[in-house]
C-alpha cells in the first residue's frame, strides 16, 4: 500500500478493499412505531379550579306534615267592675258594679250585677274587692246560691284600715247559669264600706 493510502485510510475513490471504506451513506426510511409501553403511575392532583356558576333552582319539594295544634284561647269570658268610690255595705245583696268589661259567650250586666254564661263548661271565676274598716264576708254565687264553701272570702280589719281581698275558683257551670258576688255578712263599725270591686268569668274547657 502506498504512503497516500496510509495517510487517508481508504478513500472511496482509490481503495480497492471495500471493507476499508467508512463513508456514511444516505439516511434510510423511518421504521414502524414500536409497541406502546405500560401506563405510568398517577401523578399528583392538580390545583382546584375556580367555583363554577350556580345552577338553576330545583323544583319545590312536597309539603311537609302538618304540625301539632296550638293552644286554644279562652272559649268564653266576661267581667264586671265597680267605681273607685266607697259604697255602703248591705248584707245579703249583690256587690254593686257599674262597668261591663269585654265579653265573649257571656252576658255581663252592670244593672243586675251579674254575669250569665251562654254555654256549659269548666270556668275560672275570680272576684276581688277593696274593703274599708270592719269585717266583711263575700261569696261567689250561682243562681243566687253560694257555689261551695270554698267560694267564700272575708276581711277582718280594724276601723280605718283598707285592704284588698279576693278569691279564684274553678267550677263546672251549666248554660244559663248566673254568677254574682254577694255580701253575706259584716261586723264591726257601722260605717264598713267597699270600693273598686271586680268579677271575672273565663271558660277554660
Short mmCIF file of C-alpha atoms in Angstrom, two decimals, residues 37-177:
data_model
loop_
_atom_site.label_atom_id
_atom_site.label_comp_id
_atom_site.label_asym_id
_atom_site.label_seq_id
_atom_site.Cartn_x
_atom_site.Cartn_y
_atom_site.Cartn_z
CA UNK A 37 -45.36 0.76 26.81
CA UNK A 38 -47.33 0.26 30.06
CA UNK A 39 -49.27 3.22 31.58
CA UNK A 40 -47.29 5.22 34.09
CA UNK A 41 -48.35 5.88 37.70
CA UNK A 42 -50.99 8.54 38.52
CA UNK A 43 -49.44 11.92 39.03
CA UNK A 44 -50.27 14.25 41.95
CA UNK A 45 -53.66 16.04 41.91
CA UNK A 46 -53.65 19.43 40.31
CA UNK A 47 -54.78 22.66 41.98
CA UNK A 48 -58.58 23.07 42.49
CA UNK A 49 -60.14 25.08 39.74
CA UNK A 50 -62.42 28.09 40.31
CA UNK A 51 -66.04 27.50 41.50
CA UNK A 52 -68.45 27.13 38.66
CA UNK A 53 -71.60 29.19 38.15
CA UNK A 54 -74.63 28.44 40.41
CA UNK A 55 -77.05 26.04 38.83
CA UNK A 56 -80.74 26.69 38.27
CA UNK A 57 -83.15 26.43 41.26
CA UNK A 58 -84.65 22.98 41.61
CA UNK A 59 -88.32 22.13 41.82
CA UNK A 60 -90.26 22.84 45.04
CA UNK A 61 -90.37 19.79 47.28
CA UNK A 62 -93.55 18.22 48.64
CA UNK A 63 -95.44 19.85 51.55
CA UNK A 64 -94.26 18.67 54.95
CA UNK A 65 -96.53 17.09 57.57
CA UNK A 66 -98.96 19.29 59.49
CA UNK A 67 -97.68 20.46 62.87
CA UNK A 68 -99.44 19.91 66.17
CA UNK A 69 -102.40 22.09 67.03
CA UNK A 70 -101.53 25.11 69.14
CA UNK A 71 -103.08 26.07 72.42
CA UNK A 72 -106.69 27.20 72.14
CA UNK A 73 -107.60 30.61 73.57
CA UNK A 74 -110.40 31.24 76.06
CA UNK A 75 -113.73 29.77 74.93
CA UNK A 76 -115.71 32.42 76.81
CA UNK A 77 -115.06 35.36 79.11
CA UNK A 78 -116.80 38.31 80.73
CA UNK A 79 -116.22 40.80 83.53
CA UNK A 80 -117.79 43.47 85.74
CA UNK A 81 -116.09 46.35 87.55
CA UNK A 82 -117.10 48.95 90.14
CA UNK A 83 -116.11 52.58 90.56
CA UNK A 84 -113.31 53.65 92.84
CA UNK A 85 -115.71 55.18 95.37
CA UNK A 86 -116.85 53.94 98.78
CA UNK A 87 -120.15 52.02 98.75
CA UNK A 88 -122.10 51.33 101.98
CA UNK A 89 -122.48 47.65 102.90
CA UNK A 90 -125.87 45.94 102.57
CA UNK A 91 -125.82 42.38 103.91
CA UNK A 92 -127.40 39.82 101.62
CA UNK A 93 -127.25 41.96 98.49
CA UNK A 94 -125.11 41.71 95.40
CA UNK A 95 -121.93 43.74 95.21
CA UNK A 96 -122.64 46.80 93.10
CA UNK A 97 -120.91 47.03 89.69
CA UNK A 98 -121.06 49.92 87.24
CA UNK A 99 -118.94 48.85 84.24
CA UNK A 100 -119.16 45.80 81.94
CA UNK A 101 -115.79 44.65 80.63
CA UNK A 102 -115.05 42.79 77.37
CA UNK A 103 -117.09 39.64 76.86
CA UNK A 104 -117.40 36.61 74.60
CA UNK A 105 -120.10 33.97 75.01
CA UNK A 106 -121.17 35.57 78.31
CA UNK A 107 -123.56 38.39 79.25
CA UNK A 108 -122.13 40.82 81.85
CA UNK A 109 -124.90 43.11 83.19
CA UNK A 110 -124.00 46.03 85.50
CA UNK A 111 -127.73 46.68 86.05
CA UNK A 112 -128.37 43.31 87.73
CA UNK A 113 -124.70 42.98 88.85
CA UNK A 114 -124.48 39.51 87.28
CA UNK A 115 -122.69 37.59 84.52
CA UNK A 116 -124.70 34.96 82.62
CA UNK A 117 -122.81 32.15 80.87
CA UNK A 118 -124.15 31.00 77.50
CA UNK A 119 -122.53 27.56 77.19
CA UNK A 120 -121.82 24.79 79.69
CA UNK A 121 -118.22 24.07 80.58
CA UNK A 122 -115.46 24.43 83.15
CA UNK A 123 -114.98 28.04 84.23
CA UNK A 124 -112.50 30.02 86.30
CA UNK A 125 -114.18 32.71 88.42
CA UNK A 126 -112.18 35.48 90.08
CA UNK A 127 -113.57 38.10 92.47
CA UNK A 128 -111.82 40.80 94.47
CA UNK A 129 -112.83 43.93 96.34
CA UNK A 130 -111.25 46.71 98.41
CA UNK A 131 -112.65 46.82 101.98
CA UNK A 132 -112.59 49.80 104.35
CA UNK A 133 -112.93 49.15 108.08
CA UNK A 134 -114.59 46.20 109.86
CA UNK A 135 -115.06 42.58 108.91
CA UNK A 136 -116.82 41.83 105.61
CA UNK A 137 -117.70 38.43 104.15
CA UNK A 138 -118.31 37.80 100.43
CA UNK A 139 -119.46 34.75 98.48
CA UNK A 140 -119.31 33.89 94.77
CA UNK A 141 -122.83 32.69 93.97
CA UNK A 142 -124.51 30.77 91.15
CA UNK A 143 -128.19 31.50 90.58
CA UNK A 144 -128.31 33.24 93.96
CA UNK A 145 -126.79 30.29 95.90
CA UNK A 146 -123.18 30.13 97.14
CA UNK A 147 -121.27 27.81 94.80
CA UNK A 148 -119.50 25.96 97.63
CA UNK A 149 -117.73 26.75 100.94
CA UNK A 150 -114.51 27.46 99.04
CA UNK A 151 -116.15 30.34 97.16
CA UNK A 152 -116.35 32.45 100.35
CA UNK A 153 -113.74 35.02 101.37
CA UNK A 154 -113.65 37.68 104.09
CA UNK A 155 -111.72 40.51 105.71
CA UNK A 156 -111.10 41.25 109.35
CA UNK A 157 -109.67 44.74 109.61
CA UNK A 158 -109.76 47.42 112.23
CA UNK A 159 -111.58 50.68 111.77
CA UNK A 160 -109.81 52.99 109.35
CA UNK A 161 -107.84 50.23 107.60
CA UNK A 162 -108.11 49.49 103.88
CA UNK A 163 -107.34 46.03 102.46
CA UNK A 164 -107.89 44.17 99.18
CA UNK A 165 -109.34 40.68 99.43
CA UNK A 166 -110.41 38.17 96.78
CA UNK A 167 -110.85 34.60 95.60
CA UNK A 168 -110.35 32.46 92.49
CA UNK A 169 -112.21 29.17 91.95
CA UNK A 170 -112.82 26.67 89.15
CA UNK A 171 -116.27 25.19 88.73
CA UNK A 172 -118.48 23.39 86.20
CA UNK A 173 -121.27 25.70 85.03
CA UNK A 174 -124.40 24.94 83.02
CA UNK A 175 -125.69 27.01 80.13
CA UNK A 176 -127.70 29.93 81.52
CA UNK A 177 -126.09 29.95 84.99
#
